[in-house]
Amino acid sequence: MAEPPVPPNNILLRGIRDYTPRTEAGLQVKVDSFFVLLREHNQRDDNRNGLFFVYNVAGRYGFVPVKCVVIYQGEPPAEAARRVGVVIDNFMPGESGQLSLTTGGLVEIVDRSPRGWFFGNLNKQSGWFPQDYISDWFSFARGEPLVFQFVVEAKRGQLESENPEFLPFTAFDRLDIIRVPNSNDDVWIGRDADGRIGKVQKDRLRDERGDLSSVLLKWPWYHQCDRGTAMELMRAHLHQSNSYIIRDSSESGNFAITVTNGDINGPMNVRVEVSVTGYNVEGRTFVSLQQIVDHYSSFPIHVGTDGRQIFLHRHVTREGWIDPKGPQAAAAGATGGGGGRRR
């Protein structure tokens, strides 16, 4: 199925020269790469910053130099993308080959028939359903992970609702935006400071804050580092099992837990897979990163062949300190308490 064209109120830009950004706020430009211009004021001749605020075909926001792109007048590029719709009413299949839909779900649209039916994927099931049961179409790159884009501040709260896919928050809360499906879409995917993921209504948010880092940094157990840095940090604590950090995974958009297990050769790493429904650890789903910490402080995250159990008992801070007071110290540290001592 051909992708629909870029909405007419968006302006498509094409790269005319390569550019490597020097800051996290910038996006890489390659010749013939494509971007969507997001703000009308960026078209002004007096753009003194010499930058356009855009998003690329992977759905990532950032700035690109004006001199590296031109307005593209041809047909939009046929990028491999997922087409997604939001279910607005329950649909119960009447025959085999049809897909059951639940209000609020996100269904991937794979094909369509001229009779007004879509073929889609939802919850590892596939089948046909009437197109009238979905709305708010948007697209994003196939397989594009949920990756930190920028921080926003809420101007109005979004209350807990019967739809669990919406993220509750109050005015002035700060959120990570981790997916922006389309510049015209009214619903983004956000993450709060506890790591809970959900839909966020765009009209309840202020402009993005490019000067702020991820809201997860309120937790002393969270580290924005790669595997190599984590392994070096944890080697100083190999003598003490059950010491841990949660860090960014080498798999973009996912996390990993690096935890000491009494092995002098190095700590172990546990994969945390991220999706719009939460965080998956070894087949168990959690609604937040903090819930992972709370659960595995009482239940083993790993049991060795010798019966040794590994827990998340003492987090290692970004300064390399071990907090001896265990999981409760994480919450205290998030509100300014707790320092820990070096081991």
Short mmCIF file of C-alpha atoms in Angstrom, two decimals:
data_model
loop_
_atom_site.label_atom_id
_atom_site.label_comp_id
_atom_site.label_asym_id
_atom_site.label_seq_id
_atom_site.Cartn_x
_atom_site.Cartn_y
_atom_site.Cartn_z
CA MET A 1 0.00 0.00 0.00
CA ALA A 2 1.45 3.36 -0.98
CA GLU A 3 2.08 5.84 1.80
CA PRO A 4 -0.11 8.95 1.77
CA PRO A 5 1.62 12.21 0.84
CA VAL A 6 2.99 14.60 3.43
CA PRO A 7 0.15 16.89 4.60
CA PRO A 8 0.06 20.09 2.53
CA ASN A 9 0.63 22.36 5.52
CA ASN A 10 3.97 20.67 6.06
CA ILE A 11 6.99 21.63 3.96
CA LEU A 12 9.34 18.88 2.86
CA LEU A 13 13.06 19.63 2.84
CA ARG A 14 15.82 17.75 0.99
CA GLY A 15 19.46 17.63 2.04
CA ILE A 16 21.89 19.17 -0.45
CA ARG A 17 25.10 18.78 1.57
CA ASP A 18 26.31 16.58 4.39
CA TYR A 19 26.27 17.93 7.94
CA THR A 20 27.32 16.37 11.25
CA PRO A 21 25.75 18.06 14.32
CA ARG A 22 27.94 19.23 17.16
CA THR A 23 25.23 19.10 19.81
CA GLU A 24 22.42 16.68 20.75
CA ALA A 25 19.88 19.21 19.50
CA GLY A 26 21.09 18.84 15.92
CA LEU A 27 20.21 16.23 13.31
CA GLN A 28 22.59 14.70 10.81
CA VAL A 29 22.04 15.74 7.20
CA LYS A 30 22.97 13.59 4.22
CA VAL A 31 22.60 14.54 0.58
CA ASP A 32 19.07 13.55 -0.55
CA SER A 33 17.90 12.88 3.02
CA PHE A 34 14.45 14.26 3.80
CA PHE A 35 13.00 16.35 6.64
CA VAL A 36 9.68 18.00 7.46
CA LEU A 37 9.79 21.67 8.41
CA LEU A 38 7.73 22.18 11.55
CA ARG A 39 7.44 25.90 12.17
CA GLU A 40 6.19 28.50 9.75
CA HIS A 41 8.39 31.22 11.25
CA ASN A 42 11.39 29.19 10.13
CA GLN A 43 10.58 30.22 6.55
CA ARG A 44 11.27 33.88 7.23
CA ASP A 45 14.11 35.57 5.39
CA ASP A 46 15.35 37.04 8.69
CA ASN A 47 16.05 33.65 10.28
CA ARG A 48 19.09 34.93 12.21
CA ASN A 49 20.01 31.57 13.72
CA GLY A 50 20.41 29.99 10.32
CA LEU A 51 18.63 26.84 11.53
CA PHE A 52 15.42 25.03 10.69
CA PHE A 53 13.50 23.06 13.35
CA VAL A 54 12.53 19.81 11.64
CA TYR A 55 11.87 16.13 12.11
CA ASN A 56 13.33 13.40 9.95
CA VAL A 57 11.72 10.34 8.42
CA ALA A 58 12.51 8.39 11.61
CA GLY A 59 10.37 10.84 13.60
CA ARG A 60 13.26 12.48 15.45
CA TYR A 61 13.17 16.22 16.18
CA GLY A 62 16.12 18.58 15.89
CA PHE A 63 17.79 21.48 14.13
CA VAL A 64 19.50 21.49 10.73
CA PRO A 65 21.38 24.35 9.04
CA VAL A 66 19.38 26.28 6.46
CA LYS A 67 22.31 26.14 4.04
CA CYS A 68 22.27 22.31 4.04
CA VAL A 69 18.68 21.85 2.81
CA VAL A 70 16.28 23.15 0.18
CA ILE A 71 12.50 23.01 -0.15
CA TYR A 72 11.60 19.84 -2.04
CA GLN A 73 9.00 20.28 -4.78
CA GLY A 74 8.69 16.68 -6.01
CA GLU A 75 6.69 13.71 -4.76
CA PRO A 76 7.33 12.69 -1.14
CA PRO A 77 9.91 9.88 -0.77
CA ALA A 78 8.54 6.36 -0.42
CA GLU A 79 10.19 5.58 2.91
CA ALA A 80 9.54 2.23 4.57
CA ALA A 81 7.16 3.23 7.32
CA ARG A 82 4.52 1.84 9.62
CA ARG A 83 1.00 3.17 9.26
CA VAL A 84 -0.83 3.23 12.57
CA GLY A 85 -4.37 4.09 13.66
CA VAL A 86 -6.03 4.61 17.03
CA VAL A 87 -9.05 2.36 17.70
CA ILE A 88 -12.13 4.47 18.53
CA ASP A 89 -14.69 1.68 19.04
CA ASN A 90 -14.71 -2.00 19.96
CA PHE A 91 -15.00 -4.43 17.07
CA MET A 92 -15.91 -8.09 17.56
CA PRO A 93 -15.05 -10.33 14.59
CA GLY A 94 -18.02 -11.96 12.93
CA GLU A 95 -16.01 -14.52 11.01
CA SER A 96 -12.54 -16.00 10.78
CA GLY A 97 -9.84 -13.77 9.34
CA GLN A 98 -11.11 -10.65 11.11
CA LEU A 99 -9.23 -8.78 13.84
CA SER A 100 -10.69 -7.97 17.27
CA LEU A 101 -10.27 -4.30 18.25
CA THR A 102 -10.46 -2.62 21.66
CA THR A 103 -11.05 1.12 22.06
CA GLY A 104 -7.80 3.04 22.58
CA GLY A 105 -5.53 0.42 21.04
CA LEU A 106 -2.89 1.14 18.42
CA VAL A 107 -3.26 -1.02 15.32
CA GLU A 108 -0.71 -1.23 12.52
CA ILE A 109 -2.34 -0.92 9.07
CA VAL A 110 -0.78 -3.29 6.57
CA ASP A 111 -3.25 -3.27 3.67
CA ARG A 112 -6.68 -2.01 2.65
CA SER A 113 -9.50 -3.18 0.42
CA PRO A 114 -11.65 -0.99 -1.85
CA ARG A 115 -14.70 -2.00 0.24
CA GLY A 116 -13.59 0.03 3.26
CA TRP A 117 -11.74 -2.68 5.21
CA PHE A 118 -8.19 -2.59 6.56
CA PHE A 119 -5.85 -5.49 7.25
CA GLY A 120 -3.81 -4.88 10.39
CA ASN A 121 -1.72 -6.18 13.27
CA LEU A 122 -2.59 -5.82 16.96
CA ASN A 123 -1.30 -7.73 20.00
CA LYS A 124 0.49 -10.28 17.79
CA GLN A 125 -2.79 -10.99 15.94
CA SER A 126 -3.60 -10.10 12.32
CA GLY A 127 -6.84 -9.74 10.40
CA TRP A 128 -9.36 -7.53 8.63
CA PHE A 129 -11.50 -4.83 10.27
CA PRO A 130 -13.73 -1.92 9.11
CA GLN A 131 -11.81 1.33 8.59
CA ASP A 132 -14.51 3.30 10.45
CA TYR A 133 -13.27 1.80 13.72
CA ILE A 134 -9.98 3.75 13.72
CA SER A 135 -8.97 7.40 13.47
CA ASP A 136 -5.95 9.66 14.01
CA TRP A 137 -3.73 7.95 11.49
CA PHE A 138 -0.05 8.63 11.76
CA SER A 139 3.16 7.06 10.53
CA PHE A 140 6.66 6.51 11.80
CA ALA A 141 9.68 4.60 10.57
CA ARG A 142 9.34 0.83 10.65
CA GLY A 143 10.92 -0.52 13.78
CA GLU A 144 11.73 2.95 15.07
CA PRO A 145 12.34 2.61 18.82
CA LEU A 146 10.97 4.77 21.60
CA VAL A 147 13.91 7.13 21.94
CA PHE A 148 14.31 10.26 24.07
CA GLN A 149 13.58 13.28 21.85
CA PHE A 150 13.21 16.27 24.18
CA VAL A 151 11.67 17.43 27.45
CA VAL A 152 8.36 19.29 27.67
CA GLU A 153 6.55 20.97 30.54
CA ALA A 154 2.82 20.52 30.98
CA LYS A 155 0.69 23.66 30.90
CA ARG A 156 -2.42 21.66 31.83
CA GLY A 157 -2.82 18.34 33.56
CA GLN A 158 -4.01 15.10 32.02
CA LEU A 159 -6.02 13.14 34.55
CA GLU A 160 -6.11 9.40 35.06
CA SER A 161 -8.69 8.04 32.64
CA GLU A 162 -10.36 4.76 31.92
CA ASN A 163 -8.01 4.39 28.96
CA PRO A 164 -4.73 3.05 30.38
CA GLU A 165 -2.83 4.12 27.27
CA PHE A 166 -2.96 7.80 28.34
CA LEU A 167 -0.29 9.02 30.74
CA PRO A 168 -1.61 10.97 33.76
CA PHE A 169 0.26 14.14 34.82
CA THR A 170 -0.38 17.53 36.40
CA ALA A 171 0.38 21.08 35.32
CA PHE A 172 4.10 21.97 35.40
CA ASP A 173 5.17 18.31 35.37
CA ARG A 174 8.06 17.65 33.04
CA LEU A 175 7.91 14.74 30.62
CA ASP A 176 10.23 13.06 28.14
CA ILE A 177 8.77 12.88 24.66
CA ILE A 178 9.93 9.57 23.19
CA ARG A 179 7.95 9.41 19.98
CA VAL A 180 6.39 12.10 17.80
CA PRO A 181 4.51 10.13 15.13
CA ASN A 182 3.66 13.10 12.95
CA SER A 183 3.91 16.87 13.32
CA ASN A 184 0.15 17.20 12.81
CA ASP A 185 -0.84 14.47 15.25
CA ASP A 186 -2.55 15.57 18.44
CA VAL A 187 -1.19 12.69 20.52
CA TRP A 188 2.47 12.07 21.30
CA ILE A 189 4.14 9.27 23.26
CA GLY A 190 5.64 10.47 26.54
CA ARG A 191 7.42 9.17 29.63
CA ASP A 192 7.20 10.56 33.16
CA ALA A 193 9.96 10.69 35.78
CA ASP A 194 9.05 7.22 37.08
CA GLY A 195 9.46 5.84 33.58
CA ARG A 196 5.76 5.28 32.92
CA ILE A 197 4.93 5.46 29.20
CA GLY A 198 1.70 6.62 27.61
CA LYS A 199 -0.06 8.88 25.18
CA VAL A 200 0.14 12.62 25.80
CA GLN A 201 -2.21 15.21 24.35
CA LYS A 202 -0.06 17.73 22.54
CA ASP A 203 -2.30 20.72 23.35
CA ARG A 204 -1.60 20.25 27.08
CA LEU A 205 2.13 20.84 26.65
CA ARG A 206 4.36 23.87 26.36
CA ASP A 207 7.14 24.10 23.79
CA GLU A 208 9.97 21.61 23.93
CA ARG A 209 12.90 22.33 26.26
CA GLY A 210 16.10 21.60 24.40
CA ASP A 211 18.14 22.77 27.40
CA LEU A 212 16.94 19.93 29.66
CA SER A 213 18.08 16.32 29.94
CA SER A 214 15.84 13.31 30.46
CA VAL A 215 13.50 13.45 33.45
CA LEU A 216 14.79 10.00 34.45
CA LEU A 217 17.93 11.67 35.79
CA LYS A 218 16.06 12.41 38.99
CA TRP A 219 16.83 8.78 39.93
CA PRO A 220 20.37 8.13 41.17
CA TRP A 221 20.28 4.59 39.76
CA TYR A 222 19.78 5.82 36.16
CA HIS A 223 22.91 6.34 34.04
CA GLN A 224 23.07 7.79 30.54
CA CYS A 225 26.03 5.65 29.53
CA ASP A 226 26.96 2.80 27.22
CA ARG A 227 27.79 -0.79 28.13
CA GLY A 228 31.55 -0.22 28.21
CA THR A 229 31.29 2.70 30.63
CA ALA A 230 28.88 0.74 32.83
CA MET A 231 31.18 -2.26 32.99
CA GLU A 232 34.11 -0.09 34.05
CA LEU A 233 32.00 1.67 36.68
CA MET A 234 30.77 -1.60 38.17
CA ARG A 235 34.16 -3.33 38.27
CA ALA A 236 34.94 -1.36 41.42
CA HIS A 237 32.02 -3.13 43.12
CA LEU A 238 32.46 -6.72 41.97
CA HIS A 239 33.13 -7.87 45.53
CA GLN A 240 29.62 -6.84 46.55
CA SER A 241 26.78 -8.70 44.84
CA ASN A 242 23.38 -7.11 44.12
CA SER A 243 24.80 -3.65 43.30
CA TYR A 244 23.19 -2.24 40.16
CA ILE A 245 22.52 0.58 37.74
CA ILE A 246 19.88 1.03 35.03
CA ARG A 247 21.35 2.45 31.85
CA ASP A 248 20.65 3.10 28.19
CA SER A 249 21.00 -0.04 26.12
CA SER A 250 23.10 -0.35 22.99
CA GLU A 251 19.76 -1.25 21.36
CA SER A 252 18.34 2.18 20.72
CA GLY A 253 15.31 2.94 22.86
CA ASN A 254 15.75 0.04 25.28
CA PHE A 255 17.42 -0.11 28.68
CA ALA A 256 19.72 -2.54 30.45
CA ILE A 257 20.31 -3.40 34.10
CA THR A 258 23.96 -3.94 34.98
CA VAL A 259 24.21 -5.81 38.29
CA THR A 260 27.06 -7.44 40.20
CA ASN A 261 26.64 -11.17 40.79
CA GLY A 262 29.76 -12.17 42.69
CA ASP A 263 31.66 -13.00 39.51
CA ILE A 264 35.14 -11.44 39.50
CA ASN A 265 35.11 -11.46 35.69
CA GLY A 266 32.48 -8.78 35.59
CA PRO A 267 28.82 -7.90 36.26
CA MET A 268 25.87 -9.31 34.36
CA ASN A 269 23.55 -7.36 32.07
CA VAL A 270 19.79 -7.84 31.90
CA ARG A 271 17.86 -6.53 28.89
CA VAL A 272 14.86 -4.24 29.43
CA GLU A 273 12.73 -4.03 26.29
CA VAL A 274 10.61 -0.90 25.91
CA SER A 275 7.25 -0.66 24.15
CA VAL A 276 4.13 1.50 24.38
CA THR A 277 2.75 -1.00 26.91
CA GLY A 278 5.68 -0.74 29.32
CA TYR A 279 8.96 -2.47 30.12
CA ASN A 280 9.61 -6.17 29.58
CA VAL A 281 12.18 -8.03 31.67
CA GLU A 282 12.52 -11.76 31.01
CA GLY A 283 8.86 -12.01 29.94
CA ARG A 284 7.47 -9.94 32.83
CA THR A 285 5.95 -6.52 32.02
CA PHE A 286 6.25 -3.47 34.31
CA VAL A 287 4.57 -0.09 33.97
CA SER A 288 7.62 1.91 35.11
CA LEU A 289 11.35 1.62 35.71
CA GLN A 290 10.76 2.29 39.41
CA GLN A 291 8.41 -0.69 39.53
CA ILE A 292 11.26 -2.83 38.18
CA VAL A 293 13.52 -1.64 41.00
CA ASP A 294 10.84 -2.25 43.62
CA HIS A 295 10.03 -5.74 42.34
CA TYR A 296 13.57 -7.04 42.05
CA SER A 297 14.57 -5.68 45.42
CA SER A 298 12.36 -8.44 46.87
CA PHE A 299 12.42 -11.07 44.10
CA PRO A 300 15.52 -12.35 42.29
CA ILE A 301 16.24 -10.95 38.86
CA HIS A 302 18.46 -13.94 38.17
CA VAL A 303 19.07 -17.37 39.68
CA GLY A 304 22.36 -19.04 38.80
CA THR A 305 22.92 -22.72 38.10
CA ASP A 306 24.37 -22.97 41.60
CA GLY A 307 21.15 -21.56 43.09
CA ARG A 308 22.64 -18.14 43.83
CA GLN A 309 19.99 -15.42 43.67
CA ILE A 310 20.69 -11.92 42.38
CA PHE A 311 18.62 -8.92 43.55
CA LEU A 312 18.63 -5.15 43.01
CA HIS A 313 19.64 -4.11 46.51
CA ARG A 314 22.18 -1.28 46.30
CA HIS A 315 22.28 1.20 43.44
CA VAL A 316 25.52 2.79 42.27
CA THR A 317 25.24 6.54 41.73
CA ARG A 318 26.60 8.44 38.74
CA GLU A 319 29.54 9.47 40.93
CA GLY A 320 30.42 5.82 41.48
CA TRP A 321 29.12 5.56 45.04
CA ILE A 322 27.16 2.64 46.42
CA ASP A 323 24.14 3.54 48.50
CA PRO A 324 24.14 1.02 51.37
CA LYS A 325 20.53 1.65 52.31
CA GLY A 326 19.08 -0.24 49.36
CA PRO A 327 16.03 0.50 47.22
CA GLN A 328 14.44 2.98 49.59
CA ALA A 329 17.40 5.29 49.12
CA ALA A 330 16.55 5.70 45.45
CA ALA A 331 13.31 7.45 46.30
CA ALA A 332 15.04 9.58 48.90
CA GLY A 333 17.73 10.54 46.42
CA ALA A 334 15.08 11.56 43.92
CA THR A 335 13.82 14.17 46.36
CA GLY A 336 17.23 15.38 47.40
CA GLY A 337 18.05 12.94 50.21
CA GLY A 338 20.59 10.17 50.51
CA GLY A 339 24.23 10.33 49.68
CA GLY A 340 25.70 6.95 50.34
CA ARG A 341 29.28 6.06 51.07
CA ARG A 342 32.02 4.79 48.86
CA ARG A 343 33.04 1.18 48.98
#
